[in-house]
Short mmCIF file of C-alpha atoms and ligand atoms in Angstrom, two decimals:
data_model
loop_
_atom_site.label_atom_id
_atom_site.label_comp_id
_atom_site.label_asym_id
_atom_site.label_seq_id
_atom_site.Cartn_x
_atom_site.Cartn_y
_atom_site.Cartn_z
CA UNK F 143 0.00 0.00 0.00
CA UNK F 144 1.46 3.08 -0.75
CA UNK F 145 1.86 6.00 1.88
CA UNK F 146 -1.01 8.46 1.47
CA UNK F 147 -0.18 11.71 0.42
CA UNK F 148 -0.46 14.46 3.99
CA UNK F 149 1.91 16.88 2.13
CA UNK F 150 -0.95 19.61 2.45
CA UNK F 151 0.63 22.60 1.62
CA UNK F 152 -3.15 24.43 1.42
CA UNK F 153 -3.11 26.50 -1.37
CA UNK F 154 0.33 25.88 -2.68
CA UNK F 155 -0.04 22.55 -3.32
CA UNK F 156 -2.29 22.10 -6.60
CA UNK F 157 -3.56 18.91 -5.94
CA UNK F 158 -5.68 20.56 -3.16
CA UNK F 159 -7.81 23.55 -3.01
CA UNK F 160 -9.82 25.08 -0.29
CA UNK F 161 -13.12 23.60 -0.90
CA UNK F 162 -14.36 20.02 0.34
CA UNK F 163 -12.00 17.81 -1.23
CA UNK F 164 -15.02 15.91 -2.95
CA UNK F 165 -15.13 18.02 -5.19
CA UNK F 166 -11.29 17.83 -6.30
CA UNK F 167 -10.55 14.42 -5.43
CA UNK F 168 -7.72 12.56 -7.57
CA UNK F 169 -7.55 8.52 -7.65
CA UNK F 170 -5.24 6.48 -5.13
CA UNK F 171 -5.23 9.74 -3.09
CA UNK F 172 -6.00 10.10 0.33
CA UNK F 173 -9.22 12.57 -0.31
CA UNK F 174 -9.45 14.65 2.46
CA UNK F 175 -11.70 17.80 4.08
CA UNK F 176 -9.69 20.45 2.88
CA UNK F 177 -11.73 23.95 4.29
CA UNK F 178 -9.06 25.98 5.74
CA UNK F 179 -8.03 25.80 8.18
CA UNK F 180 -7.33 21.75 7.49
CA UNK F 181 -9.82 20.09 9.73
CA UNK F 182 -9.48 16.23 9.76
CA UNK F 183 -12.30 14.34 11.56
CA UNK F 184 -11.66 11.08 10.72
CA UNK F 185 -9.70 8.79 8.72
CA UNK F 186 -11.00 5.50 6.82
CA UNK F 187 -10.24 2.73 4.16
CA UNK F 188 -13.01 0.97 2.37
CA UNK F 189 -13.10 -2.43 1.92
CA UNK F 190 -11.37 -1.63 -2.26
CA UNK F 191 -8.46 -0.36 -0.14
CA UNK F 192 -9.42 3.29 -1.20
CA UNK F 193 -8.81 6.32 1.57
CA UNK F 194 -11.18 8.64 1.91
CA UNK F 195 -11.70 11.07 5.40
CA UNK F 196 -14.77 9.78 6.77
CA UNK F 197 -16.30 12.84 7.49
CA UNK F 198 -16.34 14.05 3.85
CA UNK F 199 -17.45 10.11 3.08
CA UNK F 200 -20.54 9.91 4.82
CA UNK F 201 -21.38 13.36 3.26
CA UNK F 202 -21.29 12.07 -0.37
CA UNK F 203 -22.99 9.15 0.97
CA UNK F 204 -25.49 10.99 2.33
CA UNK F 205 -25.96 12.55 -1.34
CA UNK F 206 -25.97 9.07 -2.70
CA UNK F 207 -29.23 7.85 -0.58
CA UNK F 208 -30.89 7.09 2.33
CA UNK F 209 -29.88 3.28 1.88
CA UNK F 210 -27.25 1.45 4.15
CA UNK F 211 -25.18 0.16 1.00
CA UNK F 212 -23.40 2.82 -1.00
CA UNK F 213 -20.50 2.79 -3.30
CA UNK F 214 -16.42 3.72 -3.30
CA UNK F 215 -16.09 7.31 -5.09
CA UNK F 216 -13.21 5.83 -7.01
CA UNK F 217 -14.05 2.24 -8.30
CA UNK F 218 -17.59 2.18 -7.43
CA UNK F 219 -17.45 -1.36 -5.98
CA UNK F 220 -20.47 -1.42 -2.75
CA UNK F 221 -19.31 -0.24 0.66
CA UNK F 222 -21.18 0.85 3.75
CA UNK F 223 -20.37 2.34 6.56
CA UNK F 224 -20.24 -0.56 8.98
CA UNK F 225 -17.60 -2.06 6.44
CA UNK F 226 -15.45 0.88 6.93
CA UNK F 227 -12.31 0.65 8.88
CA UNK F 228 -10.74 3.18 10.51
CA UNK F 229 -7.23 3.31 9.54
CA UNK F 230 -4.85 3.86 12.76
CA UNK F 231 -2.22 4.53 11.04
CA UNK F 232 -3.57 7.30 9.01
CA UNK F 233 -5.90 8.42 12.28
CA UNK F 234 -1.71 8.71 13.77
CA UNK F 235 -0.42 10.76 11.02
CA UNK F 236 -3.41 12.74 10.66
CA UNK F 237 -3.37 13.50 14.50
CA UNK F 238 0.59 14.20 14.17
CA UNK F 239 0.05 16.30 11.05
CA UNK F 240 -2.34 18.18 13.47
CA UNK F 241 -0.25 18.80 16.29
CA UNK F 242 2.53 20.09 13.87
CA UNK F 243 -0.01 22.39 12.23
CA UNK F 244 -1.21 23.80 15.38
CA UNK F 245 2.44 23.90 16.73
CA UNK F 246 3.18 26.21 13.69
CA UNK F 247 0.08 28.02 13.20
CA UNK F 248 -0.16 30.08 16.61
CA UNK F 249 -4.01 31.08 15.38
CA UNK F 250 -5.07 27.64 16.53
CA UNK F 251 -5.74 25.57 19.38
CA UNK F 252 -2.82 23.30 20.47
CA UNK F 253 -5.11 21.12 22.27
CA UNK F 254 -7.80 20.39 19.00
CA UNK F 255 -5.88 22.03 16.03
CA UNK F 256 -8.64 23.97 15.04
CA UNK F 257 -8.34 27.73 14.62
CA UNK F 258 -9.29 30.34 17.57
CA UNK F 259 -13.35 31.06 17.33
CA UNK F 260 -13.86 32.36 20.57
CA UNK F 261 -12.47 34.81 23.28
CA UNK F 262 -13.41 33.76 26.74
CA UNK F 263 -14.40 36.67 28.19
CA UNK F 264 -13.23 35.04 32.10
CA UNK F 265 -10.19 33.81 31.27
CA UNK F 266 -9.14 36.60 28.60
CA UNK F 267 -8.16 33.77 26.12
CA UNK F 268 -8.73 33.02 22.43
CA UNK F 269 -10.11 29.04 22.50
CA UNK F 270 -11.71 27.29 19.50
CA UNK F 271 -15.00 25.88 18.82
CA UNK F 272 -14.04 22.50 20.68
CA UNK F 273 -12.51 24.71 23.82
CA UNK F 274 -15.55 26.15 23.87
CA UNK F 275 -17.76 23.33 24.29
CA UNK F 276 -15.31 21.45 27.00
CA UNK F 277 -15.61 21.84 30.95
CA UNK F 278 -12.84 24.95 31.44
CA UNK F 279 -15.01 27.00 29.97
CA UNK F 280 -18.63 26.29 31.34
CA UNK F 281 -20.39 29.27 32.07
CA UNK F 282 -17.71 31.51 30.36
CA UNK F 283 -18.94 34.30 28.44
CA UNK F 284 -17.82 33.41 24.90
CA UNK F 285 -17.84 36.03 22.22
CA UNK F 286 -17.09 35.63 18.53
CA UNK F 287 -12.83 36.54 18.23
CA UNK F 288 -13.38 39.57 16.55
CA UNK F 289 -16.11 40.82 18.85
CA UNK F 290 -13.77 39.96 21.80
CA UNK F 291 -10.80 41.90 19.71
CA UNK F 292 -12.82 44.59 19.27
CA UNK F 293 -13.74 44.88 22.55
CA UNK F 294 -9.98 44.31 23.97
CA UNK F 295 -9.13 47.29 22.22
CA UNK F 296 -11.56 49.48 22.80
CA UNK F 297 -10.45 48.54 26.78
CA UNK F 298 -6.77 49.27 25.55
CA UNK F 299 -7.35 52.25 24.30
CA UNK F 300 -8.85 53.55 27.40
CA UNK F 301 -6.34 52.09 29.44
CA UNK F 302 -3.78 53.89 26.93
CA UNK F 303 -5.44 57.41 27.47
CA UNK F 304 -3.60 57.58 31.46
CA UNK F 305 0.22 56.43 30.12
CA UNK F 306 -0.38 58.66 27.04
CA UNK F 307 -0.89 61.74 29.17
CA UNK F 308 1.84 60.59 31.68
CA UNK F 309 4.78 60.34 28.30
CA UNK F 310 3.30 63.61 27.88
CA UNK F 311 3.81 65.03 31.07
CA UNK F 312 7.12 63.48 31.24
CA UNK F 313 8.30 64.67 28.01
CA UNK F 314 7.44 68.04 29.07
CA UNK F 315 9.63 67.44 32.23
CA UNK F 316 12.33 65.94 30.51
CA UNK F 317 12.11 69.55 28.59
CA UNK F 318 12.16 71.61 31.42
CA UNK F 319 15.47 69.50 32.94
CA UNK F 320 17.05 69.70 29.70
CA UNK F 321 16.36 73.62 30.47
CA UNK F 322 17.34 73.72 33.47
CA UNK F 323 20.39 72.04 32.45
CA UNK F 324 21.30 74.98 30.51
CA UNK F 325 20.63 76.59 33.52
CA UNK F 326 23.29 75.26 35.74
CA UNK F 327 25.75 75.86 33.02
CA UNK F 328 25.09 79.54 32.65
CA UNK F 329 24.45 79.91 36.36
CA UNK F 330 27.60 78.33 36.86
CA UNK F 331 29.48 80.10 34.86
CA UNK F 332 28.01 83.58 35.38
CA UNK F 333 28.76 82.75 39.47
CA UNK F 334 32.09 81.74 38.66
CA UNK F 335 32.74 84.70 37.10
CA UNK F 336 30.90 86.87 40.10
CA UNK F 337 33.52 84.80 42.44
CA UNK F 338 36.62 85.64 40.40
CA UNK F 339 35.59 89.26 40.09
CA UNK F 340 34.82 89.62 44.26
CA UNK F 341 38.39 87.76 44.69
CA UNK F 342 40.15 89.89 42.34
CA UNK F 343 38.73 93.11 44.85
CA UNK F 344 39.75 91.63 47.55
CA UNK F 345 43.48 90.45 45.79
CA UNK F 346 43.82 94.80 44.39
CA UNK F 347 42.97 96.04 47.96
CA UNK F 348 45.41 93.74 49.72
CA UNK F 349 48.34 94.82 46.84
CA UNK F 350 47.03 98.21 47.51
CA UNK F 351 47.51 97.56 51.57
CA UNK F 352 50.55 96.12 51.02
CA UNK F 353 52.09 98.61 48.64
CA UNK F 354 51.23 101.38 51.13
CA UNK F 355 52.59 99.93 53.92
CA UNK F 356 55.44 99.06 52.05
CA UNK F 357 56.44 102.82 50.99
CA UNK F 358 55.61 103.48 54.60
CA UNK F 359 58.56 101.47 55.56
CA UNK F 360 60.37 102.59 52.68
CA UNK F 361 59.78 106.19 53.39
CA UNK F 362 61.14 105.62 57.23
CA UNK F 363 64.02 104.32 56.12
CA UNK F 364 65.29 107.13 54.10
CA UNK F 365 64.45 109.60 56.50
CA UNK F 366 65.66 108.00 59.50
CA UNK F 367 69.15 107.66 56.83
CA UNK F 368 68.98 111.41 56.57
CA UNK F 369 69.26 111.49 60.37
CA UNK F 370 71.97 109.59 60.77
CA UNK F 371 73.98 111.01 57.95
CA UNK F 372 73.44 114.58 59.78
CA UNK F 373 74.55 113.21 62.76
CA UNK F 374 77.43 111.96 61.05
CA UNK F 375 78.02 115.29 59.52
CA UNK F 376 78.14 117.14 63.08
CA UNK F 377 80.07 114.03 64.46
CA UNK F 378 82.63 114.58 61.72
CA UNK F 379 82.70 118.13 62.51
CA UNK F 380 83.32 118.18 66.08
CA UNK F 381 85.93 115.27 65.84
CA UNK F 382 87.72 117.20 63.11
CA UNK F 383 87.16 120.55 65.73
CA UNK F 384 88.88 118.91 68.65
CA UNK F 385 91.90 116.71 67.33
CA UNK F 386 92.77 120.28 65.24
CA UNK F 387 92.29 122.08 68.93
CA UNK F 388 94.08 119.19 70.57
CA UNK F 389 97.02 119.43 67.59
CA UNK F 390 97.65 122.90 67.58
CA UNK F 391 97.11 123.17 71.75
CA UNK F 392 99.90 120.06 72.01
CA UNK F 393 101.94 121.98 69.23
CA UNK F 394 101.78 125.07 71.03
CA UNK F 395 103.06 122.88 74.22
CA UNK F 396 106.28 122.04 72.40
CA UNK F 397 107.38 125.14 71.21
CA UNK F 398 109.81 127.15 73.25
CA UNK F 399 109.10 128.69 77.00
CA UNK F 400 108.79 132.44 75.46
CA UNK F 401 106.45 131.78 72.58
CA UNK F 402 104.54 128.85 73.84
CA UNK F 403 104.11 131.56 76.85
CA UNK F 404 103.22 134.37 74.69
CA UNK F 405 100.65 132.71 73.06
CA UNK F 406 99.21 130.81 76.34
CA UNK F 407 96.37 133.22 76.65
CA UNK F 408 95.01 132.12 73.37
CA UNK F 409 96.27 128.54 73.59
CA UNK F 410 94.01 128.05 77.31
CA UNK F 411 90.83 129.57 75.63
CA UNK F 412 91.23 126.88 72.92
CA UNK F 413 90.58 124.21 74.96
CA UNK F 414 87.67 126.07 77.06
CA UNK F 415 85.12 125.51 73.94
CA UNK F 416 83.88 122.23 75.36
CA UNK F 417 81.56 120.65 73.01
CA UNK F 418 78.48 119.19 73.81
CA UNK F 419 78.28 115.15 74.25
CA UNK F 420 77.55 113.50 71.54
CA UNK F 421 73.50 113.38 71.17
CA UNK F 422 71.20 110.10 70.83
CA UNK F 423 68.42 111.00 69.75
CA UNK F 424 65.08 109.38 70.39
CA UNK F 425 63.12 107.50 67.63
CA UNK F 426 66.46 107.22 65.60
CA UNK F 427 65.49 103.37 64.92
CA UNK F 428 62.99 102.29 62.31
CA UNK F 429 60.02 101.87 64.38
CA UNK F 430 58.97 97.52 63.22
CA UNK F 431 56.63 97.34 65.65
CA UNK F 432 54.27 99.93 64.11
CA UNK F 433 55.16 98.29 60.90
CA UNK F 434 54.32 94.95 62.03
CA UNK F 435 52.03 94.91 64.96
CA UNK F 436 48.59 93.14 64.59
CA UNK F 437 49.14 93.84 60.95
CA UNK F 438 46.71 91.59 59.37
CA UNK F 439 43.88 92.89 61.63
CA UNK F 440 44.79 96.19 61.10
CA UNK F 441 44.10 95.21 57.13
CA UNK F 442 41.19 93.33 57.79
CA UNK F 443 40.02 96.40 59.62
CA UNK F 444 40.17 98.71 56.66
CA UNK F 445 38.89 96.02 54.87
CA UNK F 446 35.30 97.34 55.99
CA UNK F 447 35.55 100.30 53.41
CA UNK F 448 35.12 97.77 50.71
CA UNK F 449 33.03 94.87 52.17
CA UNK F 450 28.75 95.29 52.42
CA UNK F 451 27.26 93.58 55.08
CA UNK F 452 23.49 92.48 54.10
CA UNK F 453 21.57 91.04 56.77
CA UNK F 454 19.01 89.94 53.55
CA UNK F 455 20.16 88.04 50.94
CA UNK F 456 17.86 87.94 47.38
CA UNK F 457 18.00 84.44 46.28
CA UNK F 458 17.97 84.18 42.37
CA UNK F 459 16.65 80.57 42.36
CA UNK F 460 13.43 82.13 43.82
CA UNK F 461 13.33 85.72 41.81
CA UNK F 462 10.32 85.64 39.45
CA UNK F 463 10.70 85.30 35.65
CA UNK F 464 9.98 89.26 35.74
CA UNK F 465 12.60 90.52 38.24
CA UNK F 466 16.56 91.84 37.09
CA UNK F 467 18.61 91.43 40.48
CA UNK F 468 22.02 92.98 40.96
CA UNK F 469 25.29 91.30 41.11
CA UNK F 470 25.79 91.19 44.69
CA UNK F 471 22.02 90.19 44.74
CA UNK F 472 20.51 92.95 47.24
CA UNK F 473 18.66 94.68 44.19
CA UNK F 474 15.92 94.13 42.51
CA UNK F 475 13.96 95.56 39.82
CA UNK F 476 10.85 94.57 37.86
CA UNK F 477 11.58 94.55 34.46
CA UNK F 478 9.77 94.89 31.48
CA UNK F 479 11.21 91.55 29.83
CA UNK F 480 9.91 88.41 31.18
CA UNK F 481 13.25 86.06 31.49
CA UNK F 482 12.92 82.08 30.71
CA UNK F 483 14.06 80.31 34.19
CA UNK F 484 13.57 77.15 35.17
CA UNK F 485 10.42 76.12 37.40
CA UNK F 486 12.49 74.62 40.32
CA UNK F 487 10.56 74.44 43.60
CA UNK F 488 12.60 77.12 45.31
CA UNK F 489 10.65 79.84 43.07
CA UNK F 490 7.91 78.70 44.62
CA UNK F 491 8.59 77.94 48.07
CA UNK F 492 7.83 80.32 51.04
CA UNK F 493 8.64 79.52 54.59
CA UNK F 494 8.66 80.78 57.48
CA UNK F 495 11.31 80.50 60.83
CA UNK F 496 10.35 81.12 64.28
CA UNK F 497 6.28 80.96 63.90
CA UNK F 498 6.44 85.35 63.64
CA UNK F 499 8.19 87.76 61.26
CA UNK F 500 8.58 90.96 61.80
CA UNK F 501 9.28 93.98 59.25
CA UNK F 502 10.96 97.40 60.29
CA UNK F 503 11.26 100.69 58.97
CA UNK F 504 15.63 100.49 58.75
CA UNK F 505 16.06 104.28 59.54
CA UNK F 506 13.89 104.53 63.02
CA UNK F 507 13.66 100.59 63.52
CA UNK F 508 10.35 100.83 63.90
CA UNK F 509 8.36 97.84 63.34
CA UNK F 510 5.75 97.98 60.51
CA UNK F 511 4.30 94.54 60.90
CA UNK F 512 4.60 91.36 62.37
CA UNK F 513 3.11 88.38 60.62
CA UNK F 514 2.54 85.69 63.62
CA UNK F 515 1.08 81.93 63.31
CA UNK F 516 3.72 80.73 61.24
CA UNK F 517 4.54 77.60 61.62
CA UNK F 518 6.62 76.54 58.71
CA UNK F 519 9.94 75.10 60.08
CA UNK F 520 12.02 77.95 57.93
CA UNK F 521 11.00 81.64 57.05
CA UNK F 522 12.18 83.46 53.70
CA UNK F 523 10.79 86.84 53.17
CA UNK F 524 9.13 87.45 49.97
CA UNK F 525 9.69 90.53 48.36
CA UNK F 526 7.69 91.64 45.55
CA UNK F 527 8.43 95.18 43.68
CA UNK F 528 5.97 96.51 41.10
CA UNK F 529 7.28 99.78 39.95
CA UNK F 530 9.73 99.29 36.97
CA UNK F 531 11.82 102.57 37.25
CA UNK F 532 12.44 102.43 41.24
CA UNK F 533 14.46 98.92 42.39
CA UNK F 534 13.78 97.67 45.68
CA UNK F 535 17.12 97.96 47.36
CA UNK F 536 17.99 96.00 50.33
CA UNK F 537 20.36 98.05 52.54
CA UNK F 538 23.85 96.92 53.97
CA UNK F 539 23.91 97.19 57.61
CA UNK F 540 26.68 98.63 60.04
CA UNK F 541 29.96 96.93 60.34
CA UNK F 542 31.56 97.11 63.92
CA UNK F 543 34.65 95.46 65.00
CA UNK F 544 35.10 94.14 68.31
CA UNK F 545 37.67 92.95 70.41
CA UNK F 546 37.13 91.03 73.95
ZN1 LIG B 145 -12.95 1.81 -4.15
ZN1 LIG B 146 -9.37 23.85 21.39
ZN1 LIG B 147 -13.26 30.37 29.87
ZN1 LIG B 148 8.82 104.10 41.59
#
């Protein structure tokens, strides 16, 4: 017997087509349902040894008459269906070729090898016709598959509409950080440059200190020089005043009794000019300890002149997109351009410190108000300024020194 053809390519294969294979059957051919998808109910072999599927058998016989004898499709020789015999052989390939087909097609049951029918609306599963019928499924709403698709995505879509408008809302963060990126660099930079430019006072009014006290020292030196050299001067004079008195007076002493008398009147007064003693002078030395002493506080003392105090720092990170504040960030102006900034929390944050906060007029201290009830762990004052020609200026206070 030869091996009956289950090379069922569908469509491809032109032996086959898509309708009941009845009505394309060939001789010596296994003649087989061919709807699509491939169903095979049964497999049989008459008693002339020709194959037919048993389902698609009893139809034509059904055709044929209502009579229990009926007759092979191929050699017409009388069969009937109690003479037909089931084939277990071909009943084992056509249950293999099944289990491949379903295996491959992933639109059909694995179980039956028929083609998803249904969606079970319990178990959120496409079954088939045969699924449908069995136990798992009693009681299961069952809808037609492309009702339940339908249906699925209609549910999708709504459960879509929530993650849609979160990508949205974080792509519109992701903006804003890729702004406020930009941000940090420029604010970065800009304070760096604030910093070097603060330093660079401080580093021209310490060369300024130090050049002045410097030449101070300088200065001393040459004039307590100038002192010295006088005193030199008058040193050198008197020395040179007495060793010629002292010459000519011991000269005089050496010459002979008559002249060295003769001239003793003048010779005695000589030596009466007694010259003062040599002077010392106070404050002849260079004086280091005014030079030196607490020199870096005396510095940081004058220092004062050039540093500002403010009790009340503005904080950029929480000006609004409509304020210009100064450098040293104690000014601050409404402007008519409104400035892109980032919306970081600061700018919106206002706190409050010891559950009251006070505001004073700065010239008479005189309290203006007091806000009380606060109880915010931390208090920032807001400031606000309308008027775009005046700035709202926030005033250095008093610098004073003090030593214990
Ligand atoms: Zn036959
Ligand atoms: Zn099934
Ligand atoms: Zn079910
Ligand atoms: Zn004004």
């Amino acid at each position: 017997m030869r091996q009956p053809s289950i090379d069922l390519g569908g469509a491809s294969n032109p032996a086959f087509s898509l309708k009941p294979c009845l009505e394309k059957w060939l001789p010596d051919m296994l003649i087989l349902r061919m709807t699509f998808p491939v169903q095979f109910v049964s497999a049989s072999v008459l008693t002339c040894r020709h194959r037919f599927c048993k389902a698609c058998l009893k139809d034509s016989w059904e055709t044929q008459g209502s009579g229990d004898s009926h007759y092979c499709l191929l050699c017409w020789c009388r069969s009937s269906m109690d003479q037909i015999v089931v084939s277990s052989a071909l009943e084992k390939t056509c249950e293999s070729f099944k289990v491949d087909r379903s295996k491959n097609d992933p639109e059909a049951c694995e179980e039956h090898g028929e083609k998803f029918t249904l969606f079970c609306l319990e178990d959120l599963e496409p079954i088939c016709g045969l699924c449908g019928k069995g136990a798992a499924h009693t009681g299961h709403r069952l809808y037609p598959i492309g009702e339940g698709a339908h249906d699925c995505k209609e549910e999708l879509k709504s459960a879509l509409l929530p993650l849609k408008e979160k990508l949205q809302v974080y792509k519109k963060a992701k903006t804003a950080c890729e702004d406020m990126a930009e941000h940090i660099k420029s604010q970065a930079e800009h304070t760096e440059t604030q910093i070097k430019d603060e330093f660079e006072a401080l580093h021209i009014f310490l060369k300024e200190q130090e050049a002045a006290r410097l030449s101070a020292l300088k200065a001393e030196k040459e004039l307590k020089n100038l002192e010295v050299n006088h005193r030199f001067e008058d040193m050198n004079h008197e020395i040179a005043s007495l060793s010629n008195t002292i010459r000519l007076v011991e000269k005089e002493m050496n010459s002979k009794d008559v002249l060295f008398l003769k001239n003793y009147k003048e010779t005695i007064r000589r030596t009466w000019q007694t010259p003062l003693e040599p002077q010392n002078v106070p404050g002849a030395l260079i004086d280091v300890a005014k030079h030196l002493g607490s020199l870096k506080f005396r510095v940081w003392e004058k220092m004062k002149n050039i540093v500002k105090y403010n009790p009340v720092i503005l904080d950029p990170n929480t000006a609004a997109s409509c304020f210009i504040l100064s450098e040293d960030l104690t000014v601050v102006q409404n402007s008519t351009q409104i400035f892109k900034l980032p919306d970081n929390l600061e700018r919106f944050d206002i706190n409050m410190d010891r559950g009251k906060v006070t505001f004073y007029d700065p010239r008479e201290r005189a309290p203006l108000y007091t806000f009380t009830g606060i109880i915010s762990p931390r208090a920032f004052p807001y400031f606000c300024s309308a008027c775009k020609e005046h700035p709202l200026k926030i005033l250095p206070t008093r610098i004073l020194l003090s030593m214990d």
